[in-house]
Amino acid sequence: DIVMTQTPLSLSVTPGQPASISCKSSQSLLHSDGKTYLYWYLEKPGQSPHLLMFEVSSRFSGVPDRFSGSGSGTDFTLKISRVEAEDVGVYYCMQGIHLYTFGQGTKLEIK
Amino acid sequence: QVRLQESGPGLVKPSQTLSLTCTVSGGFISSGGYYWSWIRQHPGKGLEWIGYTYYSGSADYNPSLKSRVAISVDTSKSQFSLNLSSVTAADTAVYFCARGVVGGNPFDYWGQGTLVTVSS
């Protein structure tokens, strides 16, 4: 099984400041087809999770450009350039190269 | 617009079978372009993928649950279902259904989730 490890597990950010979440996988997520199967989801309070980023760095429909993703192989990062109040929630990374496994989640709160 | 809605008992006794249904509106369930998943979230915890099915009935499961899980599809009703046998308190969770795109993004649409408690 592929294990996904996120850090930190929680962070508190002042509005307008940046935020960064790390995600490491126990195996490379680079497929022979050239794609890297790493995704990011956000679960806002009281809502179902929704897709933010796919294949490391592509924003899903409607996702603001203050969100960006980077990384390769086994090390990935989600960055928010300027945190807004609506960004609160739990962020999950997920691998999709071999079935699906989520990270433990990172809770973002506003200071 | 695609919409997914979970339904089923909110309380199941230990050792019994947990059965949930996800109704898909907006079409697409009969399309070979999608797959249909169940995901759960233990109280206060993270997300765990349970398994998926295609419209053809072909399915795959989380190895940790494989011996107890069956996911089936009924395209005539635009529904797919989860059966989880021999449940214990450890199966208490919010259960979500979700859609994935074949060759595309996993879990692009989710249901609202339904809480299932395992207790006598």
Coordinates of N, CA and C in Angstrom, one line a residue:
Chain A
D1 N 0.8 -1.2 0.0 CA 0.0 0.0 0.0 C 0.9 1.3 0.0
I2 N 0.4 2.3 -0.7 CA 1.1 3.5 -0.7 C 0.6 4.4 0.4
V3 N 1.6 4.9 1.3 CA 1.3 5.7 2.4 C 1.5 7.2 2.1
M4 N 0.6 8.0 2.4 CA 0.7 9.4 2.1 C 0.8 10.2 3.5
T5 N 1.9 11.0 3.6 CA 2.1 11.7 4.9 C 2.1 13.2 4.7
Q6 N 1.3 13.8 5.4 CA 1.2 15.3 5.3 C 1.8 16.0 6.5
T7 N 2.4 17.1 6.2 CA 2.8 18.0 7.3 C 2.6 19.5 6.9
P8 N 2.3 20.4 7.8 CA 1.9 20.0 9.2 C 0.5 19.4 9.2
L9 N 0.0 19.0 10.4 CA -1.3 18.5 10.5 C -2.3 19.6 10.8
S10 N -1.8 20.8 11.2 CA -2.6 21.9 11.4 C -1.8 23.2 11.2
L11 N -2.4 24.2 10.7 CA -1.7 25.5 10.7 C -2.7 26.7 10.8
S12 N -2.2 27.7 11.4 CA -3.0 28.9 11.6 C -2.4 30.1 10.9
V13 N -3.2 30.7 10.0 CA -2.6 31.7 9.1 C -3.4 33.0 9.1
T14 N -2.7 34.1 9.1 CA -3.3 35.4 9.1 C -3.8 35.7 7.6
P15 N -5.0 36.2 7.5 CA -5.5 36.5 6.1 C -4.5 37.4 5.4
G16 N -4.3 37.0 4.1 CA -3.3 37.7 3.3 C -1.9 37.1 3.3
Q17 N -1.6 36.3 4.2 CA -0.3 35.6 4.3 C -0.4 34.3 3.5
P18 N 0.8 33.8 3.2 CA 0.9 32.5 2.4 C 0.8 31.3 3.4
A19 N 0.5 30.2 2.8 CA 0.4 28.9 3.5 C 1.0 27.8 2.6
S20 N 1.6 26.8 3.2 CA 2.2 25.7 2.5 C 1.9 24.4 3.2
I21 N 1.6 23.4 2.4 CA 1.3 22.0 3.0 C 2.2 21.1 2.2
S22 N 2.9 20.2 2.9 CA 3.7 19.2 2.3 C 3.0 17.8 2.3
C23 N 3.3 17.1 1.3 CA 2.7 15.7 1.2 C 3.8 14.8 0.6
K24 N 4.1 13.8 1.3 CA 5.1 12.8 0.8 C 4.5 11.4 0.6
S25 N 4.8 10.8 -0.4 CA 4.3 9.4 -0.7 C 5.4 8.4 -0.5
S26 N 5.0 7.2 -0.1 CA 6.0 6.1 0.2 C 6.5 5.5 -1.1
Q27 N 5.9 5.8 -2.2 CA 6.4 5.3 -3.5 C 6.2 6.5 -4.5
S28 N 7.0 6.4 -5.6 CA 6.8 7.4 -6.6 C 5.4 7.4 -7.3
L29 N 4.9 8.5 -7.5 CA 3.6 8.7 -8.1 C 3.7 8.9 -9.6
L30 N 4.9 8.9 -10.2 CA 5.1 9.0 -11.6 C 4.8 7.7 -12.3
H31 N 3.8 7.8 -13.2 CA 3.4 6.6 -14.0 C 4.2 6.6 -15.3
S32 N 4.3 5.4 -15.9 CA 5.0 5.2 -17.1 C 4.3 6.0 -18.3
D33 N 3.1 6.5 -18.1 CA 2.4 7.3 -19.1 C 2.9 8.7 -19.0
G34 N 3.8 9.1 -18.1 CA 4.3 10.4 -17.9 C 3.5 11.3 -16.9
K35 N 2.4 10.8 -16.5 CA 1.6 11.6 -15.6 C 2.0 11.3 -14.1
T36 N 1.8 12.2 -13.2 CA 2.0 12.0 -11.8 C 0.7 12.1 -11.1
Y37 N 0.2 11.0 -10.5 CA -1.1 10.9 -10.0 C -1.3 11.4 -8.5
L38 N -1.1 12.7 -8.4 CA -1.2 13.3 -7.1 C -2.3 14.4 -7.1
Y39 N -3.2 14.3 -6.2 CA -4.4 15.2 -6.2 C -4.5 15.9 -4.8
W40 N -5.1 17.1 -4.8 CA -5.4 17.8 -3.5 C -6.9 18.0 -3.5
Y41 N -7.5 17.8 -2.3 CA -8.9 18.0 -2.0 C -9.0 18.9 -0.8
L42 N -10.1 19.7 -0.7 CA -10.4 20.5 0.4 C -11.8 20.2 1.0
E43 N -11.8 19.9 2.2 CA -13.1 19.7 2.9 C -13.4 20.9 3.8
K44 N -14.3 21.7 3.3 CA -14.7 22.9 4.1 C -15.7 22.5 5.2
P45 N -15.8 23.2 6.2 CA -16.7 22.8 7.3 C -18.1 22.6 6.9
G46 N -18.6 21.5 7.2 CA -20.0 21.2 6.9 C -20.3 20.8 5.4
Q47 N -19.2 20.6 4.7 CA -19.3 20.3 3.2 C -18.6 19.0 2.9
S48 N -18.9 18.4 1.8 CA -18.2 17.3 1.3 C -16.8 17.8 0.7
P49 N -15.8 16.9 0.7 CA -14.6 17.3 0.1 C -14.8 17.7 -1.4
H50 N -13.9 18.6 -1.9 CA -14.0 18.8 -3.4 C -12.6 18.9 -3.9
L51 N -12.5 18.6 -5.2 CA -11.2 18.6 -5.9 C -10.6 20.0 -6.1
L52 N -9.4 20.2 -5.7 CA -8.7 21.4 -5.9 C -7.7 21.3 -7.0
M53 N -6.8 20.4 -6.9 CA -5.7 20.2 -7.9 C -5.6 18.8 -8.4
F54 N -5.3 18.6 -9.6 CA -5.1 17.3 -10.2 C -3.7 17.2 -10.9
E55 N -3.2 16.0 -10.9 CA -1.9 15.8 -11.5 C -0.8 16.8 -11.1
V56 N -0.8 17.0 -9.8 CA 0.2 17.8 -9.1 C -0.1 19.3 -9.1
S57 N -0.2 19.9 -10.3 CA -0.2 21.3 -10.5 C -1.3 21.9 -11.3
S58 N -2.3 21.1 -11.7 CA -3.4 21.7 -12.5 C -4.5 22.0 -11.6
R59 N -5.0 23.2 -11.7 CA -6.2 23.6 -10.9 C -7.5 23.1 -11.5
F60 N -8.3 22.6 -10.6 CA -9.6 22.1 -11.1 C -10.5 23.3 -11.4
S61 N -11.6 23.1 -12.2 CA -12.5 24.1 -12.6 C -12.9 25.0 -11.4
G62 N -12.8 26.3 -11.5 CA -13.3 27.2 -10.5 C -12.3 27.5 -9.4
V63 N -11.2 26.8 -9.3 CA -10.3 27.0 -8.2 C -9.4 28.3 -8.5
P64 N -9.4 29.2 -7.5 CA -8.7 30.4 -7.6 C -7.2 30.2 -7.9
D65 N -6.6 31.2 -8.6 CA -5.2 31.0 -8.9 C -4.2 31.3 -7.8
R66 N -4.8 31.6 -6.6 CA -3.9 31.7 -5.4 C -3.5 30.4 -4.9
F67 N -4.1 29.3 -5.4 CA -3.7 27.9 -5.1 C -2.7 27.5 -6.2
S68 N -1.6 26.8 -5.8 CA -0.7 26.2 -6.7 C -0.1 25.0 -6.1
G69 N 0.2 24.0 -7.0 CA 0.8 22.8 -6.6 C 2.1 22.5 -7.3
S70 N 3.0 21.9 -6.6 CA 4.3 21.6 -7.2 C 4.8 20.2 -6.6
G71 N 5.9 19.8 -7.2 CA 6.5 18.6 -6.7 C 6.7 17.5 -7.8
S72 N 7.3 16.5 -7.4 CA 7.5 15.3 -8.4 C 7.9 14.1 -7.6
G73 N 7.7 12.9 -8.2 CA 8.2 11.7 -7.6 C 7.4 11.4 -6.3
T74 N 8.0 11.7 -5.2 CA 7.4 11.4 -3.9 C 7.1 12.6 -3.0
D75 N 7.6 13.8 -3.4 CA 7.5 15.0 -2.6 C 6.6 16.1 -3.3
F76 N 5.6 16.5 -2.6 CA 4.7 17.5 -3.2 C 4.3 18.6 -2.2
T77 N 3.9 19.7 -2.8 CA 3.5 20.9 -2.0 C 2.3 21.6 -2.5
L78 N 1.4 21.9 -1.7 CA 0.3 22.8 -2.0 C 0.5 24.2 -1.4
K79 N 0.5 25.2 -2.2 CA 0.7 26.6 -1.6 C -0.5 27.4 -1.9
I80 N -0.8 28.3 -0.9 CA -1.8 29.3 -1.1 C -1.1 30.6 -1.0
S81 N -1.1 31.4 -2.0 CA -0.3 32.6 -2.0 C -0.7 33.7 -1.0
R82 N -2.1 33.8 -0.9 CA -2.6 34.8 0.1 C -3.9 34.1 0.6
V83 N -3.8 33.7 1.9 CA -4.9 33.0 2.5 C -6.1 33.9 2.7
E84 N -7.3 33.4 2.3 CA -8.6 34.1 2.6 C -9.4 33.3 3.6
A85 N -10.4 34.0 4.2 CA -11.2 33.3 5.2 C -11.9 32.1 4.6
E86 N -12.3 32.1 3.4 CA -13.0 31.0 2.8 C -12.1 29.8 2.5
D87 N -10.8 29.9 2.8 CA -9.9 28.8 2.6 C -9.8 27.8 3.8
V88 N -10.6 28.1 4.9 CA -10.5 27.3 6.0 C -11.1 25.9 5.7
G89 N -10.5 24.9 6.4 CA -11.0 23.5 6.2 C -9.8 22.6 6.3
V90 N -10.1 21.4 5.9 CA -9.0 20.3 6.0 C -8.6 20.0 4.5
Y91 N -7.3 20.0 4.3 CA -6.7 19.8 3.0 C -6.2 18.3 3.0
Y92 N -6.5 17.6 2.0 CA -6.0 16.2 1.8 C -5.2 16.1 0.5
C93 N -4.1 15.4 0.6 CA -3.5 15.0 -0.7 C -3.9 13.5 -0.9
M94 N -3.9 13.1 -2.1 CA -4.3 11.7 -2.4 C -3.5 11.2 -3.6
Q95 N -3.1 9.9 -3.5 CA -2.4 9.3 -4.7 C -3.4 8.5 -5.4
G96 N -3.2 8.5 -6.8 CA -4.1 7.7 -7.6 C -3.4 6.8 -8.6
I97 N -2.1 6.5 -8.3 CA -1.4 5.6 -9.2 C -1.7 4.2 -8.9
H98 N -2.0 3.8 -7.7 CA -2.4 2.4 -7.4 C -3.5 2.5 -6.4
L99 N -4.7 2.3 -7.0 CA -5.9 2.5 -6.2 C -5.9 3.9 -5.6
Y100 N -6.4 4.1 -4.4 CA -6.4 5.5 -3.9 C -6.1 5.5 -2.4
T101 N -5.2 6.4 -2.0 CA -4.9 6.6 -0.6 C -4.8 8.1 -0.3
F102 N -5.4 8.5 0.8 CA -5.4 9.9 1.2 C -4.3 10.1 2.3
G103 N -3.8 11.3 2.4 CA -3.1 11.7 3.5 C -4.0 11.9 4.7
Q104 N -3.3 12.2 5.9 CA -4.1 12.3 7.1 C -5.0 13.6 7.2
G105 N -4.6 14.6 6.3 CA -5.3 15.8 6.3 C -4.6 16.9 7.1
T106 N -4.7 18.1 6.6 CA -4.1 19.3 7.3 C -5.2 20.3 7.5
K107 N -5.4 20.7 8.8 CA -6.5 21.6 9.1 C -5.9 23.0 9.1
L108 N -6.5 23.9 8.2 CA -6.2 25.3 8.1 C -7.2 26.1 8.8
E109 N -6.7 26.9 9.7 CA -7.6 27.9 10.4 C -7.0 29.3 10.2
I110 N -7.9 30.3 10.4 CA -7.5 31.7 10.3 C -7.2 32.2 11.6
K111 N -6.1 33.0 11.7 CA -5.8 33.6 13.0 C -6.7 34.8 13.2
Chain B
Q1 N -26.3 19.1 -14.6 CA -25.5 19.1 -13.4 C -25.6 17.7 -12.7
V2 N -24.5 17.1 -12.4 CA -24.5 15.8 -11.8 C -24.7 16.0 -10.3
R3 N -25.6 15.1 -9.7 CA -25.8 15.1 -8.3 C -25.8 13.7 -7.8
L4 N -25.2 13.5 -6.7 CA -25.1 12.2 -6.0 C -25.8 12.3 -4.6
Q5 N -26.6 11.3 -4.3 CA -27.3 11.3 -3.0 C -27.2 10.0 -2.4
E6 N -26.6 9.9 -1.2 CA -26.6 8.6 -0.4 C -27.8 8.4 0.4
S7 N -28.2 7.1 0.5 CA -29.4 6.8 1.3 C -29.1 5.4 2.0
G8 N -29.8 5.2 3.1 CA -29.7 3.9 3.8 C -29.8 4.1 5.3
P9 N -29.8 3.0 6.0 CA -30.0 3.0 7.5 C -28.8 3.8 8.2
G10 N -29.2 4.6 9.2 CA -28.2 5.3 9.9 C -27.6 4.5 11.1
L11 N -28.3 3.4 11.4 CA -27.9 2.5 12.5 C -27.8 1.1 12.1
V12 N -26.7 0.4 12.3 CA -26.6 -1.0 12.0 C -26.0 -1.7 13.2
K13 N -26.5 -2.9 13.4 CA -26.0 -3.7 14.6 C -24.7 -4.4 14.3
P14 N -23.9 -4.6 15.3 CA -22.6 -5.3 15.0 C -22.9 -6.7 14.4
S15 N -22.0 -7.1 13.6 CA -22.0 -8.4 12.9 C -23.0 -8.4 11.7
Q16 N -23.8 -7.4 11.5 CA -24.7 -7.3 10.4 C -24.1 -6.7 9.2
T17 N -24.8 -6.5 8.1 CA -24.3 -5.9 6.9 C -24.8 -4.5 6.7
L18 N -23.9 -3.6 6.5 CA -24.2 -2.2 6.2 C -24.5 -2.1 4.7
S19 N -25.7 -1.5 4.4 CA -26.1 -1.4 3.0 C -26.4 0.1 2.7
L20 N -25.8 0.7 1.7 CA -26.1 2.0 1.3 C -26.3 2.1 -0.2
T21 N -27.1 3.1 -0.6 CA -27.3 3.3 -2.1 C -27.0 4.7 -2.4
C22 N -26.4 4.9 -3.6 CA -26.1 6.3 -4.1 C -26.9 6.4 -5.4
T23 N -27.8 7.4 -5.4 CA -28.6 7.7 -6.5 C -27.9 8.9 -7.3
V24 N -27.7 8.6 -8.6 CA -27.0 9.6 -9.4 C -28.0 10.3 -10.4
S25 N -28.2 11.6 -10.3 CA -29.0 12.3 -11.2 C -28.2 13.1 -12.1
G26 N -28.8 13.5 -13.3 CA -28.0 14.2 -14.3 C -27.4 13.3 -15.3
G27 N -27.8 12.0 -15.2 CA -27.4 11.1 -16.2 C -26.0 10.5 -16.0
F28 N -25.4 9.9 -16.9 CA -24.0 9.5 -16.9 C -23.7 8.1 -16.3
I29 N -24.6 7.6 -15.5 CA -24.2 6.3 -14.8 C -24.0 5.2 -15.8
S30 N -24.7 5.2 -16.9 CA -24.6 4.2 -17.9 C -23.4 4.4 -18.9
S31 N -22.7 5.5 -18.7 CA -21.6 5.9 -19.6 C -20.4 5.1 -19.2
G32 N -19.7 4.7 -20.1 CA -18.4 4.0 -19.8 C -17.3 5.0 -19.5
G33 N -17.6 6.2 -19.5 CA -16.6 7.3 -19.2 C -16.4 7.6 -17.7
Y34 N -17.2 6.9 -16.9 CA -17.1 7.2 -15.4 C -17.0 5.9 -14.6
Y35 N -16.5 6.1 -13.4 CA -16.6 5.1 -12.4 C -17.1 5.7 -11.1
W36 N -17.6 4.8 -10.2 CA -18.4 5.2 -9.1 C -17.9 4.6 -7.8
S37 N -17.6 5.5 -6.9 CA -16.8 5.1 -5.7 C -17.6 5.3 -4.4
W38 N -17.1 4.6 -3.4 CA -17.5 4.8 -2.0 C -16.3 5.2 -1.2
I39 N -16.4 6.2 -0.4 CA -15.3 6.7 0.5 C -15.9 7.0 1.8
R40 N -15.1 6.7 2.9 CA -15.7 6.9 4.2 C -14.7 7.8 5.1
Q41 N -15.3 8.4 6.1 CA -14.6 9.2 7.0 C -15.0 8.9 8.4
H42 N -14.1 8.3 9.2 CA -14.3 8.0 10.6 C -14.5 9.3 11.3
P43 N -15.3 9.3 12.4 CA -15.5 10.5 13.2 C -14.2 11.3 13.5
G44 N -14.1 12.5 13.1 CA -12.9 13.3 13.4 C -11.6 12.9 12.7
K45 N -11.8 12.0 11.7 CA -10.6 11.4 11.1 C -10.5 11.8 9.6
G46 N -9.6 11.2 8.9 CA -9.4 11.4 7.5 C -10.2 10.5 6.6
L47 N -9.9 10.6 5.3 CA -10.7 9.9 4.3 C -10.1 8.5 4.0
E48 N -11.0 7.6 3.7 CA -10.6 6.2 3.3 C -11.4 5.8 2.1
W49 N -10.7 5.5 1.0 CA -11.3 5.0 -0.1 C -11.7 3.5 0.1
I50 N -13.0 3.2 -0.2 CA -13.5 1.8 0.0 C -13.4 1.0 -1.3
G51 N -13.9 1.6 -2.4 CA -13.9 0.8 -3.6 C -14.6 1.6 -4.7
Y52 N -14.6 1.0 -5.9 CA -15.4 1.6 -7.0 C -15.9 0.5 -7.9
T53 N -16.9 0.9 -8.7 CA -17.5 0.1 -9.7 C -17.7 0.8 -11.0
Y54 N -17.6 0.1 -12.1 CA -17.9 0.7 -13.4 C -19.4 0.3 -13.8
Y55 N -20.0 1.0 -14.8 CA -21.3 0.7 -15.1 C -21.5 -0.8 -15.5
S56 N -20.4 -1.4 -16.0 CA -20.5 -2.8 -16.4 C -20.6 -3.8 -15.2
G57 N -20.3 -3.3 -14.0 CA -20.3 -4.1 -12.8 C -18.9 -4.5 -12.4
S58 N -17.9 -4.3 -13.2 CA -16.6 -4.5 -12.8 C -16.2 -3.6 -11.6
A59 N -15.5 -4.2 -10.6 CA -15.3 -3.4 -9.4 C -13.9 -3.7 -8.9
D60 N -13.4 -2.8 -8.0 CA -12.1 -3.0 -7.3 C -12.3 -2.4 -5.9
Y61 N -11.5 -2.9 -5.0 CA -11.7 -2.6 -3.6 C -10.4 -2.3 -2.8
N62 N -10.5 -1.5 -1.8 CA -9.4 -1.3 -0.8 C -9.0 -2.7 -0.3
P63 N -7.7 -3.0 -0.4 CA -7.3 -4.4 0.1 C -7.7 -4.6 1.6
S64 N -7.7 -3.5 2.4 CA -8.0 -3.7 3.8 C -9.4 -4.0 4.1
L65 N -10.3 -3.8 3.1 CA -11.7 -4.1 3.3 C -12.2 -5.1 2.3
K66 N -11.4 -5.6 1.4 CA -11.8 -6.4 0.3 C -12.6 -7.6 0.7
S67 N -12.3 -8.3 1.8 CA -13.0 -9.5 2.2 C -14.4 -9.2 2.6
R68 N -14.8 -8.0 2.9 CA -16.1 -7.7 3.5 C -16.9 -6.8 2.6
V69 N -16.4 -6.3 1.4 CA -17.0 -5.3 0.6 C -17.5 -5.8 -0.7
A70 N -18.7 -5.3 -1.1 CA -19.2 -5.5 -2.4 C -19.9 -4.2 -2.9
I71 N -19.5 -3.8 -4.1 CA -20.1 -2.6 -4.7 C -20.8 -3.0 -6.0
S72 N -22.0 -2.7 -6.2 CA -22.8 -3.1 -7.4 C -23.4 -1.9 -8.0
V73 N -23.9 -2.0 -9.2 CA -24.5 -0.9 -9.9 C -25.8 -1.4 -10.5
D74 N -26.8 -0.5 -10.5 CA -28.1 -0.8 -11.2 C -28.4 0.4 -12.1
T75 N -28.0 0.3 -13.4 CA -28.1 1.4 -14.3 C -29.5 1.8 -14.6
S76 N -30.5 0.8 -14.4 CA -31.9 1.1 -14.7 C -32.5 2.1 -13.7
K77 N -31.8 2.1 -12.5 CA -32.3 3.0 -11.4 C -31.3 4.2 -11.2
S78 N -30.3 4.2 -12.0 CA -29.2 5.2 -11.9 C -28.7 5.2 -10.4
Q79 N -28.4 4.0 -9.9 CA -27.9 3.8 -8.6 C -26.7 2.9 -8.5
F80 N -25.9 3.1 -7.5 CA -24.9 2.1 -7.2 C -24.9 1.9 -5.7
S81 N -24.5 0.7 -5.2 CA -24.7 0.3 -3.9 C -23.4 -0.2 -3.2
L82 N -23.4 -0.1 -1.9 CA -22.3 -0.6 -1.1 C -22.9 -1.6 -0.1
N83 N -22.3 -2.7 0.0 CA -22.5 -3.7 1.1 C -21.3 -4.0 1.8
L84 N -21.3 -3.8 3.1 CA -20.1 -4.0 4.0 C -20.6 -5.0 5.0
S85 N -20.0 -6.2 5.0 CA -20.5 -7.3 5.9 C -19.7 -7.3 7.2
S86 N -20.3 -8.0 8.2 CA -19.7 -8.2 9.5 C -19.1 -7.0 10.1
V87 N -20.0 -6.0 10.2 CA -19.5 -4.7 10.7 C -19.3 -4.7 12.2
T88 N -18.4 -3.8 12.6 CA -18.1 -3.6 14.0 C -18.1 -2.0 14.3
A89 N -17.9 -1.7 15.5 CA -17.9 -0.2 15.8 C -16.9 0.5 15.0
A90 N -15.9 -0.1 14.6 CA -14.8 0.5 13.8 C -15.3 0.9 12.4
D91 N -16.5 0.5 12.0 CA -17.1 0.8 10.7 C -18.0 2.0 10.8
T92 N -18.1 2.6 12.0 CA -18.9 3.8 12.2 C -18.2 4.9 11.5
A93 N -18.9 5.6 10.6 CA -18.3 6.6 9.8 C -19.3 7.4 9.0
V94 N -18.9 8.5 8.4 CA -19.7 9.1 7.3 C -19.3 8.5 6.0
Y95 N -20.3 8.0 5.3 CA -20.0 7.3 4.0 C -20.4 8.3 2.9
F96 N -19.4 8.5 2.0 CA -19.7 9.4 0.8 C -19.7 8.5 -0.5
C97 N -20.5 8.9 -1.4 CA -20.3 8.3 -2.8 C -19.8 9.4 -3.7
A98 N -19.0 9.0 -4.7 CA -18.4 10.0 -5.5 C -18.2 9.4 -6.9
R99 N -18.0 10.3 -7.9 CA -17.8 10.0 -9.3 C -16.3 10.2 -9.7
G100 N -15.8 9.3 -10.5 CA -14.5 9.5 -11.1 C -14.6 9.5 -12.6
V101 N -13.7 10.1 -13.3 CA -13.7 10.1 -14.7 C -12.7 9.2 -15.3
V102 N -13.0 8.2 -16.1 CA -12.1 7.3 -16.7 C -11.0 8.1 -17.5
G103 N -9.8 7.9 -17.1 CA -8.7 8.6 -17.8 C -8.6 10.0 -17.4
G104 N -9.4 10.4 -16.4 CA -9.4 11.8 -16.0 C -9.3 11.9 -14.4
N105 N -10.0 12.8 -13.9 CA -9.9 13.0 -12.5 C -10.8 12.1 -11.6
P106 N -10.2 11.7 -10.5 CA -11.0 10.9 -9.6 C -11.8 11.8 -8.7
F107 N -13.0 11.4 -8.3 CA -13.8 12.1 -7.3 C -14.1 13.6 -7.6
D108 N -14.6 13.8 -8.8 CA -14.9 15.2 -9.1 C -16.2 15.7 -8.6
Y109 N -17.1 14.8 -8.4 CA -18.4 15.1 -7.7 C -18.6 14.1 -6.6
W110 N -19.1 14.7 -5.5 CA -19.4 13.9 -4.2 C -20.8 14.1 -3.8
G111 N -21.3 13.0 -3.1 CA -22.6 13.2 -2.4 C -22.3 14.0 -1.1
Q112 N -23.4 14.3 -0.4 CA -23.3 15.0 0.9 C -22.7 14.2 2.0
G113 N -22.8 12.9 1.9 CA -22.4 12.0 2.9 C -23.5 11.6 3.9
T114 N -23.4 10.4 4.4 CA -24.4 9.9 5.4 C -23.7 9.2 6.5
L115 N -24.1 9.5 7.7 CA -23.5 8.9 8.9 C -24.1 7.5 9.2
V116 N -23.3 6.5 9.3 CA -23.7 5.2 9.7 C -23.0 4.9 11.0
T117 N -23.8 4.6 12.0 CA -23.3 4.2 13.3 C -23.6 2.7 13.5
V118 N -22.5 2.0 14.0 CA -22.6 0.6 14.3 C -22.7 0.4 15.8
S119 N -23.9 0.0 16.2 CA -24.1 -0.1 17.7 C -25.3 -1.1 17.9
S120 N -25.2 -1.8 19.0 CA -26.4 -2.6 19.4 C -27.4 -1.9 20.2

